[in-house]
mmCIF file of C-alpha atoms in Angstrom:
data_model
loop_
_atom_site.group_PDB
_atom_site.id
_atom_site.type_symbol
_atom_site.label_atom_id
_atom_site.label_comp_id
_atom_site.label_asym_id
_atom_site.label_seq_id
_atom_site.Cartn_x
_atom_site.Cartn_y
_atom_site.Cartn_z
ATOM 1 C CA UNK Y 1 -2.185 -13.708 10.149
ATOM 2 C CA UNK Y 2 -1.250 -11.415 12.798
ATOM 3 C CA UNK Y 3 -4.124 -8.940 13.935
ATOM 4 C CA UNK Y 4 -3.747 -5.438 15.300
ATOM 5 C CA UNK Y 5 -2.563 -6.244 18.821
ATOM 6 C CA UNK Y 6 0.257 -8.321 17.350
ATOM 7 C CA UNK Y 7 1.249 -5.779 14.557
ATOM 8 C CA UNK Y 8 0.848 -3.418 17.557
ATOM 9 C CA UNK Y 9 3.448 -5.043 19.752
ATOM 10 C CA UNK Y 10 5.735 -5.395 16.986
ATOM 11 C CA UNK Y 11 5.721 -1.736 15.874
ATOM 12 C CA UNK Y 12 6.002 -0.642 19.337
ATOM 13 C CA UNK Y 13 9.505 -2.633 19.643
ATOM 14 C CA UNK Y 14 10.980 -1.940 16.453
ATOM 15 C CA UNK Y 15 9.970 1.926 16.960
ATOM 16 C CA UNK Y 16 12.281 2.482 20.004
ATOM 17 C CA UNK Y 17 15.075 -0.082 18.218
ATOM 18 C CA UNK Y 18 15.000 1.775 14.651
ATOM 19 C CA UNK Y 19 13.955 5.514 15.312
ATOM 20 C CA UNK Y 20 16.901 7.786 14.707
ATOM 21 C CA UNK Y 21 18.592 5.149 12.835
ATOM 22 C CA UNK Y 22 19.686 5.620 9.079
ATOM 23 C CA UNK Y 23 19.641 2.666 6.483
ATOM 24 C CA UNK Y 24 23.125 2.835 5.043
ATOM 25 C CA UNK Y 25 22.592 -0.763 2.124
ATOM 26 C CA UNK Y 26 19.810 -3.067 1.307
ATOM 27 C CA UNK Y 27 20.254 -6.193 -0.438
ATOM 28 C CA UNK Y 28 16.894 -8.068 -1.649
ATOM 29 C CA UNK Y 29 17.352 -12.071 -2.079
ATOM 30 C CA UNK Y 30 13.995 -12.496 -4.016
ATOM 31 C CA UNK Y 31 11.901 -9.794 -6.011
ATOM 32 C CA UNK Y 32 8.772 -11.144 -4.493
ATOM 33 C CA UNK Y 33 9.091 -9.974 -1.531
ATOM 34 C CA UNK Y 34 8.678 -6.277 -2.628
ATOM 35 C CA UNK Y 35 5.986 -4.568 -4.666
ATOM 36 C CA UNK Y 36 8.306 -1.548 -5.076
ATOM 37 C CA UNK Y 37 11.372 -2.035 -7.364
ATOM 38 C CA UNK Y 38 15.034 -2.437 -5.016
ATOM 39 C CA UNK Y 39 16.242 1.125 -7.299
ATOM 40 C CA UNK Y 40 12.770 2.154 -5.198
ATOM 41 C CA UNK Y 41 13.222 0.997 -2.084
ATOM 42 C CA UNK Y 42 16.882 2.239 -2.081
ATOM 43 C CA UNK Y 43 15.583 5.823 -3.239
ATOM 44 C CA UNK Y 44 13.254 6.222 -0.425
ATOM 45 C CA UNK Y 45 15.686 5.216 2.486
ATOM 46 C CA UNK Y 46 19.092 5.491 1.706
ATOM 47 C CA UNK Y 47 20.375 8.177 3.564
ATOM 48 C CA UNK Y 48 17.204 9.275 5.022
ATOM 49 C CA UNK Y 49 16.658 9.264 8.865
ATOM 50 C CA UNK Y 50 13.720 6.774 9.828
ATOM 51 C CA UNK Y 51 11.422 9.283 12.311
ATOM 52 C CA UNK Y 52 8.463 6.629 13.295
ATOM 53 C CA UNK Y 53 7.660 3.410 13.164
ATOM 54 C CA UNK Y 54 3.814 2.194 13.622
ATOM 55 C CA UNK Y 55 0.989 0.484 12.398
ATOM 56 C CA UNK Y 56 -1.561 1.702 10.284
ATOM 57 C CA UNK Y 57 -4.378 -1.323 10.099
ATOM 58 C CA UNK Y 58 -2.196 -4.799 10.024
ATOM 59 C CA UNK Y 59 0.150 -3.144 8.146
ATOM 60 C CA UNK Y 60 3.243 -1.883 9.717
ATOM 61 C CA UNK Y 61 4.827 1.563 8.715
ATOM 62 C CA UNK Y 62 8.931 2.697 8.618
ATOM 63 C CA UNK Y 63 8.378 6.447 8.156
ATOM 64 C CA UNK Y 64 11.395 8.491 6.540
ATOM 65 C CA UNK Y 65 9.581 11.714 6.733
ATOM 66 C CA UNK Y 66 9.059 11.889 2.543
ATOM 67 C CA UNK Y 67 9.006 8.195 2.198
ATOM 68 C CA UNK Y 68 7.462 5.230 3.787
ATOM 69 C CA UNK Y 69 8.021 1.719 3.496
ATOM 70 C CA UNK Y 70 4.561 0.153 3.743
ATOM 71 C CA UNK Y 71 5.316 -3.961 5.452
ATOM 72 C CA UNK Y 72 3.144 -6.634 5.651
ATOM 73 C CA UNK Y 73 4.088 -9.894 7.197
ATOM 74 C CA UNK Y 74 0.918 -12.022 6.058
ATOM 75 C CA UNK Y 75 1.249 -15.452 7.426
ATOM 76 C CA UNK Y 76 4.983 -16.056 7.230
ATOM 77 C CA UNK Y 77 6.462 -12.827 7.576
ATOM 78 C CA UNK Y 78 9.485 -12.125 10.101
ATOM 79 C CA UNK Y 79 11.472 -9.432 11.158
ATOM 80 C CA UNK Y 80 14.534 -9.409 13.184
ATOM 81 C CA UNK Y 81 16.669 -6.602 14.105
ATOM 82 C CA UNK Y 82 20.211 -7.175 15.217
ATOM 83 C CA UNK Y 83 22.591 -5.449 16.362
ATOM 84 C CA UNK Y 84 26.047 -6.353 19.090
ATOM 85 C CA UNK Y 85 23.807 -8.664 21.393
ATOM 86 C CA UNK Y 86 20.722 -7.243 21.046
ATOM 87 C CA UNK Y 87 18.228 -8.981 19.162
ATOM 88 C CA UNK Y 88 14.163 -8.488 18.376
ATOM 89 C CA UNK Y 89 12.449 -10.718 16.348
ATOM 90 C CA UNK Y 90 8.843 -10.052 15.025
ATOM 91 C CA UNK Y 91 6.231 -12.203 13.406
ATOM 92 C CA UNK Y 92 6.597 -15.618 12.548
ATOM 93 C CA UNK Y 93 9.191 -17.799 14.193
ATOM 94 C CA UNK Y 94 11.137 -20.179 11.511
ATOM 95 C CA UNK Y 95 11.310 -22.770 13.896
ATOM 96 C CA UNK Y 96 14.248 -24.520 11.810
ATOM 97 C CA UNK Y 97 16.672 -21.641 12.075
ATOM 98 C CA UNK Y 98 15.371 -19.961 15.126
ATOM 99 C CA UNK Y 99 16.328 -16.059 14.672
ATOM 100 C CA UNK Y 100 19.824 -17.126 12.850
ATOM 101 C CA UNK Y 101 20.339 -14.326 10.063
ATOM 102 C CA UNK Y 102 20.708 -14.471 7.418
ATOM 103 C CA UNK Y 103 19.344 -17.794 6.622
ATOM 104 C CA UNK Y 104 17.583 -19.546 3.621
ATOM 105 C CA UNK Y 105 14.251 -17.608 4.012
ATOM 106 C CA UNK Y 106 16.083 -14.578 4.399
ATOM 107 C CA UNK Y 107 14.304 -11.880 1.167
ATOM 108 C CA UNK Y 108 15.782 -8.227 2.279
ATOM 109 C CA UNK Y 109 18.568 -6.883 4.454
ATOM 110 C CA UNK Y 110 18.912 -3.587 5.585
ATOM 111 C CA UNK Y 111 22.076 -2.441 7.266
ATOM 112 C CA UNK Y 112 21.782 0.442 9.530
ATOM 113 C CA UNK Y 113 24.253 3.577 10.239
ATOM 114 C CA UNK Y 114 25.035 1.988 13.672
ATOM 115 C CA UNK Y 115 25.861 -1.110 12.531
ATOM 116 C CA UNK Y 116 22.148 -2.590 13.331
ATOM 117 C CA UNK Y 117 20.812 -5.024 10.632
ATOM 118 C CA UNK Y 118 17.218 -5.788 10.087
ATOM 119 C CA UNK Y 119 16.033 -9.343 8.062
ATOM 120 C CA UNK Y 120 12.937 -9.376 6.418
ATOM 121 C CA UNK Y 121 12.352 -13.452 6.358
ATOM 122 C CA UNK Y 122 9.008 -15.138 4.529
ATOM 123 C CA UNK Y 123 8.730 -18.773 3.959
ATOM 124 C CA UNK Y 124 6.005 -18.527 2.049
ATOM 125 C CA UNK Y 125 6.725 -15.220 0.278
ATOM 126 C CA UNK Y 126 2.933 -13.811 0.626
ATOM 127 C CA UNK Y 127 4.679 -11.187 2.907
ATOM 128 C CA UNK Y 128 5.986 -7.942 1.333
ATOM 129 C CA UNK Y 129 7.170 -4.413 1.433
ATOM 130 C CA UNK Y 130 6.335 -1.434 -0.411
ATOM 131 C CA UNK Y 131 8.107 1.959 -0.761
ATOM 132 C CA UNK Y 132 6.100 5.091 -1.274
ATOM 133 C CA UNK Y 133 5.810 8.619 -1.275
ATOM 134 C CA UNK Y 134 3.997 10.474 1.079
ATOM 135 C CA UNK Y 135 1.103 10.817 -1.488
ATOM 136 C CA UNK Y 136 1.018 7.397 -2.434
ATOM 137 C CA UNK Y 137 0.551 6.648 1.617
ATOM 138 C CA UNK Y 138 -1.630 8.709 1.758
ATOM 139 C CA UNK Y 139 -3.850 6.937 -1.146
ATOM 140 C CA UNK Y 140 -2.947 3.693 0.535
ATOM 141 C CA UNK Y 141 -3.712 4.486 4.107
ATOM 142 C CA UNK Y 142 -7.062 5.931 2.701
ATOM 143 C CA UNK Y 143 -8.389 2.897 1.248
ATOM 144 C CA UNK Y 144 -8.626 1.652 5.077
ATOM 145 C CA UNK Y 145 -11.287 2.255 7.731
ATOM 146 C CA UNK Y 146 -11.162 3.996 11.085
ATOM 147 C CA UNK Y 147 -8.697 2.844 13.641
ATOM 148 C CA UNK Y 148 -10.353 1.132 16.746
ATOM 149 C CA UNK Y 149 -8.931 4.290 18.832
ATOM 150 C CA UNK Y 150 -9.849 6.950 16.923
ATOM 151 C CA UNK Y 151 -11.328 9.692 18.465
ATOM 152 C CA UNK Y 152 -13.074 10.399 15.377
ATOM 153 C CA UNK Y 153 -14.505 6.745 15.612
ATOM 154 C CA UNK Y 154 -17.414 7.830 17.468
ATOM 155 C CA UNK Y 155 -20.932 5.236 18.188
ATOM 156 C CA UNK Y 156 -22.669 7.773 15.537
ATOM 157 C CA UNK Y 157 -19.810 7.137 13.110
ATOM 158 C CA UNK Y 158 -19.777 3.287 13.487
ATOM 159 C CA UNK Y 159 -23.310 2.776 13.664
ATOM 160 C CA UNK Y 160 -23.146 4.607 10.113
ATOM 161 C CA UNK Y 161 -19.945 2.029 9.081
ATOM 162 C CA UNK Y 162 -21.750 -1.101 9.900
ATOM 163 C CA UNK Y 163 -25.329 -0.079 8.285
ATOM 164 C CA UNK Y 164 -23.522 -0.390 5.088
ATOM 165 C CA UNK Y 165 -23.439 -4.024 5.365
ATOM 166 C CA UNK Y 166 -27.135 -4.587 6.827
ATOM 167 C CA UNK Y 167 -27.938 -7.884 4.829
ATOM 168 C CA UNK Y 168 -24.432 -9.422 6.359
ATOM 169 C CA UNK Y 169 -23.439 -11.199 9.297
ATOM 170 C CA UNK Y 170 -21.882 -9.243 12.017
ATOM 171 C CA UNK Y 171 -18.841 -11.072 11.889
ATOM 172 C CA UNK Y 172 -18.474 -10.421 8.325
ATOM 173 C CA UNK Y 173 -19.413 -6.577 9.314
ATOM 174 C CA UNK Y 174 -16.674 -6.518 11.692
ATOM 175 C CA UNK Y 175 -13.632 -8.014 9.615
ATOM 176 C CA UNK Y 176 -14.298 -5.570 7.002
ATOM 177 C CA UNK Y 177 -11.159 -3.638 6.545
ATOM 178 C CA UNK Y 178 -12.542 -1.138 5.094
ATOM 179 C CA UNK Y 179 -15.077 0.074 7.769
ATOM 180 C CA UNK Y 180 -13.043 -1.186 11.150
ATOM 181 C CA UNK Y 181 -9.435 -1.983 10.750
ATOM 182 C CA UNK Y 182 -7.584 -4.334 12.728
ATOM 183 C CA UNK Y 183 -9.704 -6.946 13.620
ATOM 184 C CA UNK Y 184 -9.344 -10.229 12.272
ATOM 185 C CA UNK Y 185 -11.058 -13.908 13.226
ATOM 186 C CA UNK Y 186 -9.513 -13.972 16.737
ATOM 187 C CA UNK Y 187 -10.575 -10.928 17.926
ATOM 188 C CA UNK Y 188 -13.759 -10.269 15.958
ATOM 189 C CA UNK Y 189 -14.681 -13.746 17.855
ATOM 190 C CA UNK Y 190 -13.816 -12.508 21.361
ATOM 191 C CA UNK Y 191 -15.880 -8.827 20.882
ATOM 192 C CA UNK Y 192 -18.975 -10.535 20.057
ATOM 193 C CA UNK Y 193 -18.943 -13.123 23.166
ATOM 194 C CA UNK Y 194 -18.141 -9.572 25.294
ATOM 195 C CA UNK Y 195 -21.248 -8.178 23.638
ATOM 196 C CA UNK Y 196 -23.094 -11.428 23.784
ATOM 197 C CA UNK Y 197 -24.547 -11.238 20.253
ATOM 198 C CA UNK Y 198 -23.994 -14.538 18.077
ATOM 199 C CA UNK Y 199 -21.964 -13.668 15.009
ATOM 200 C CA UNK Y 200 -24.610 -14.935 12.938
ATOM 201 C CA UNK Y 201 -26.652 -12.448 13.540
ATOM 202 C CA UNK Y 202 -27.597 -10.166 10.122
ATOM 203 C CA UNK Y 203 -26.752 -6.621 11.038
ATOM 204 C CA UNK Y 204 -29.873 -5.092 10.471
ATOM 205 C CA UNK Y 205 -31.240 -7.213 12.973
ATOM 206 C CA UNK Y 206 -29.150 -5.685 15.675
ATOM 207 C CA UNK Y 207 -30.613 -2.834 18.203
ATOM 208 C CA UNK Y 208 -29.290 -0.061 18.488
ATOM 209 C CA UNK Y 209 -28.174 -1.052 22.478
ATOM 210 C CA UNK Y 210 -27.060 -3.913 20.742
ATOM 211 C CA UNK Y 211 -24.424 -2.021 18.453
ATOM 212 C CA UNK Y 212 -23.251 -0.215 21.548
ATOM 213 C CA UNK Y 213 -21.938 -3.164 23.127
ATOM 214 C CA UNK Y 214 -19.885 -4.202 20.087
ATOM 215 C CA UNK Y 215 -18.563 -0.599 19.474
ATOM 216 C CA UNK Y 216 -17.702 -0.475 23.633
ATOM 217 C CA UNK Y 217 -16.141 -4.496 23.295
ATOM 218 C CA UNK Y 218 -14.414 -2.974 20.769
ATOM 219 C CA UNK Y 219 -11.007 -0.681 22.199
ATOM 220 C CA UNK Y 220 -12.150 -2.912 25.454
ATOM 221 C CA UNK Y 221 -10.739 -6.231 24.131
ATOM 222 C CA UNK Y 222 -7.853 -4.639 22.196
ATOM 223 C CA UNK Y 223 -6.566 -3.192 24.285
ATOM 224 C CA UNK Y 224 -6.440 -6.201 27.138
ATOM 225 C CA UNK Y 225 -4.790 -7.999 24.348
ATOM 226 C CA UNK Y 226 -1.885 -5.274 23.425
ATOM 227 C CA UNK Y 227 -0.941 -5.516 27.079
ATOM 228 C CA UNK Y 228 -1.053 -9.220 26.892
ATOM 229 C CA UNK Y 229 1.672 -8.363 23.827
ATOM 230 C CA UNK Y 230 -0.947 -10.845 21.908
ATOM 231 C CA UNK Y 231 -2.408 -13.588 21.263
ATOM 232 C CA UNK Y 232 0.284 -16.490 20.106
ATOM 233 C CA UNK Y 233 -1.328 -20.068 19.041
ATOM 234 C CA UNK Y 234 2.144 -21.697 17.397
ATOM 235 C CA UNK Y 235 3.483 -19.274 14.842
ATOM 236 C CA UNK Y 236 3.100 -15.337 16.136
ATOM 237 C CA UNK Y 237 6.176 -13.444 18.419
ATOM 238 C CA UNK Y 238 5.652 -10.358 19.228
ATOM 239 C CA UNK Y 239 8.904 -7.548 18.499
ATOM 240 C CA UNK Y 240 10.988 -8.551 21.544
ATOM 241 C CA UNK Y 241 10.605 -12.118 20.645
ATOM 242 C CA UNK Y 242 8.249 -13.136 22.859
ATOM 243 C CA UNK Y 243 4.825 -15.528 22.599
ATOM 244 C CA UNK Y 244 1.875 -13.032 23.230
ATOM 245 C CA UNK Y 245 0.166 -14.921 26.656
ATOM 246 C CA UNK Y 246 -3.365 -13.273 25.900
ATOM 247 C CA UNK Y 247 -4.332 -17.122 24.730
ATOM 248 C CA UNK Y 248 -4.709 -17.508 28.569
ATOM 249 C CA UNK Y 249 -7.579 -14.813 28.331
ATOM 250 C CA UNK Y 250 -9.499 -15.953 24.724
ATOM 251 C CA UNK Y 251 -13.388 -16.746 25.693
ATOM 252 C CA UNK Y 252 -14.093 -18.472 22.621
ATOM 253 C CA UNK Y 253 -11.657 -18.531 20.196
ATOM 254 C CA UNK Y 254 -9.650 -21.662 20.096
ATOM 255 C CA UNK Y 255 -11.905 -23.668 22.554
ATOM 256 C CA UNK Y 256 -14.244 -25.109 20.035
ATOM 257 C CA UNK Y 257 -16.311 -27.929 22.601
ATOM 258 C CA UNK Y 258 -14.611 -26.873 26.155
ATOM 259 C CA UNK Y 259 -17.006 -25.829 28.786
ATOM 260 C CA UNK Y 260 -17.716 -21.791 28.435
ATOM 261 C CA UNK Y 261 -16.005 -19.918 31.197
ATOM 262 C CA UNK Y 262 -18.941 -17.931 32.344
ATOM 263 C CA UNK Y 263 -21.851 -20.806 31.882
ATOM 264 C CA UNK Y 264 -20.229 -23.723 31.229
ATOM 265 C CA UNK Y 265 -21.916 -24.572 27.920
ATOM 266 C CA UNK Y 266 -20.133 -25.933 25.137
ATOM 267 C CA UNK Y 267 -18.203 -23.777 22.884
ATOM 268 C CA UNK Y 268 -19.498 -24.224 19.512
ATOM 269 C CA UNK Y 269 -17.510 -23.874 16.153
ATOM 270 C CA UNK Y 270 -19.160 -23.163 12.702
ATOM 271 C CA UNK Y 271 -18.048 -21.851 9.429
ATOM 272 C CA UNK Y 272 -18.959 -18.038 8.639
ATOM 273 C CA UNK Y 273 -18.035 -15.497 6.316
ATOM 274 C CA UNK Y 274 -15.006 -18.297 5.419
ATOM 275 C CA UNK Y 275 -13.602 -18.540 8.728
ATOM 276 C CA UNK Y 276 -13.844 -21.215 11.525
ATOM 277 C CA UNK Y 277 -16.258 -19.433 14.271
ATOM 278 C CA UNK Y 278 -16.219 -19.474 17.561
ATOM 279 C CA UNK Y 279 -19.087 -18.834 20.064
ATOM 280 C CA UNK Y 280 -21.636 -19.377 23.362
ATOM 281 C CA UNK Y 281 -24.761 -20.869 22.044
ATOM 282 C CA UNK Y 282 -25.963 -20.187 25.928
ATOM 283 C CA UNK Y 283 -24.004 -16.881 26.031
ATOM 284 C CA UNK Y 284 -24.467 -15.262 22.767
ATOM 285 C CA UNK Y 285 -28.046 -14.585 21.515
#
């Protein structure tokens, strides 16, 4: 599942394609794909002028000003925005039809004012897309932590967000949407070799210099990674189509028994909070 450099990258490329733009039709090819109703989803954009397009969490957000549609690509989820020769694909590449639209995995189409399309493609329909009102988003977008770059995401503040989960692993700490959004197993991985804690670790057993290295690792690795345009294995494109290249830069993640790049230990791989681990044993204390 894409984390929040990818869904970064993507909402920064569909932002300058779709701002400005009106949705004119949309056709839906499979209810699943929506937890919103099509009378819904037509209700909230047709006619309306989308103003922004961003990411809230790994959640992408099309904003109409009074109405949002809420997207989330999950592990399959693709979207591609075409329009004369111009093309920008997000998410998951179907590797059997390439960015050919519509195609058999095709679930919505929305045709723009300019004559712009945008697919919304799922193989394994887990992806979906929601339309709301602004108080619904607001209910939604809510039930989510801070953002990484919040100003309001101060050491005090996360210090106070992680001591809610003292008798858990730090790892488990850190994918918690609901304290920290954004991070997922990748990156959660790669902060905690920057801070050189092990993500076994309990959080309560963490000092407090400790928690300033993961809160600093934090924006620090993020960010690296958003001007890498991501991190791509064999499924994620970023919104100009494009493999993210920060693989190049991953410490741990991914090179379960390779030499570590600072000491040349083995990278270890365990199972924690039910994800495949990565870490230093040499490195990471």
């Amino acid at each position: 599942m894409p984390e929040l450099p990818e869904v970064e990258t993507v909402a920064r490329d569909l932002n300058k394609a779709l701002v400005g733009k009106t949705i004119k039709s949309i056709i839906s090819f499979d209810k699943k794909t929506f937890v919103s109703s099509l009378p819904s989803l037509r209700r909230a954009a047709l006619g309306n002028k989308i103003i922004d397009v961003r990411r809230r969490a790994k959640m992408l957000i099309i904003d109409f000003g009074k109405h949002f549609f809420v997207v989330h690509l999950k592990m399959t989820g693709q979207l591609i925005f075409q329009s004369n020769k111009k093309l920008i694909a997000g998410g998951h590449p179907i590797v059997s039809t390439g960015t050919t639209v519509p195609n058999k995995f095709t679930r919505l189409v929305f045709t723009l004012n300019n004559g712009g399309t945008l697919y919304f493609n799922d193989i394994r329909k887990f992806g979906w897309v929601k339309a709301v009102k602004a108080d619904e988003f607001s209910v939604i977008d809510n039930a989510y932590g801070h953002e990484p770059f919040d100003k309001a995401l101060t050491f005090e503040k996360f210090v106070s967000l992680i001591n809610r989960r003292l008798r858990t692993s730090i790892k488990a700490a850190l994918l918690d949407q609901k304290l920290v959004v954004g991070l997922g197993n990748i990156y959660v991985d790669e902060v905690l070799f920057k801070s050189g804690l092990r993500p076994t670790r309990l959080v309560k057993t963490l000092t407090l210099l400790e928690k300033k290295k993961i809160y600093l690792a934090i924006p620090l690795i993020l960010k690296k990674a958003i001007l890498k345009r991501g991190t791509t294995f064999s499924n994620f494109r970023d919104g100009a189509g494009q493999k993210g290249n920060f693989v190049a830069f991953l410490k741990v993640y991914g090179r379960s028994g390779q030499p570590c790049k600072s000491c040349g230990e083995l990278i270890k791989k365990i199972r924690l909070a039910g994800r495949g681990t990565h870490f230093c044993p040499n490195c990471q204390k």
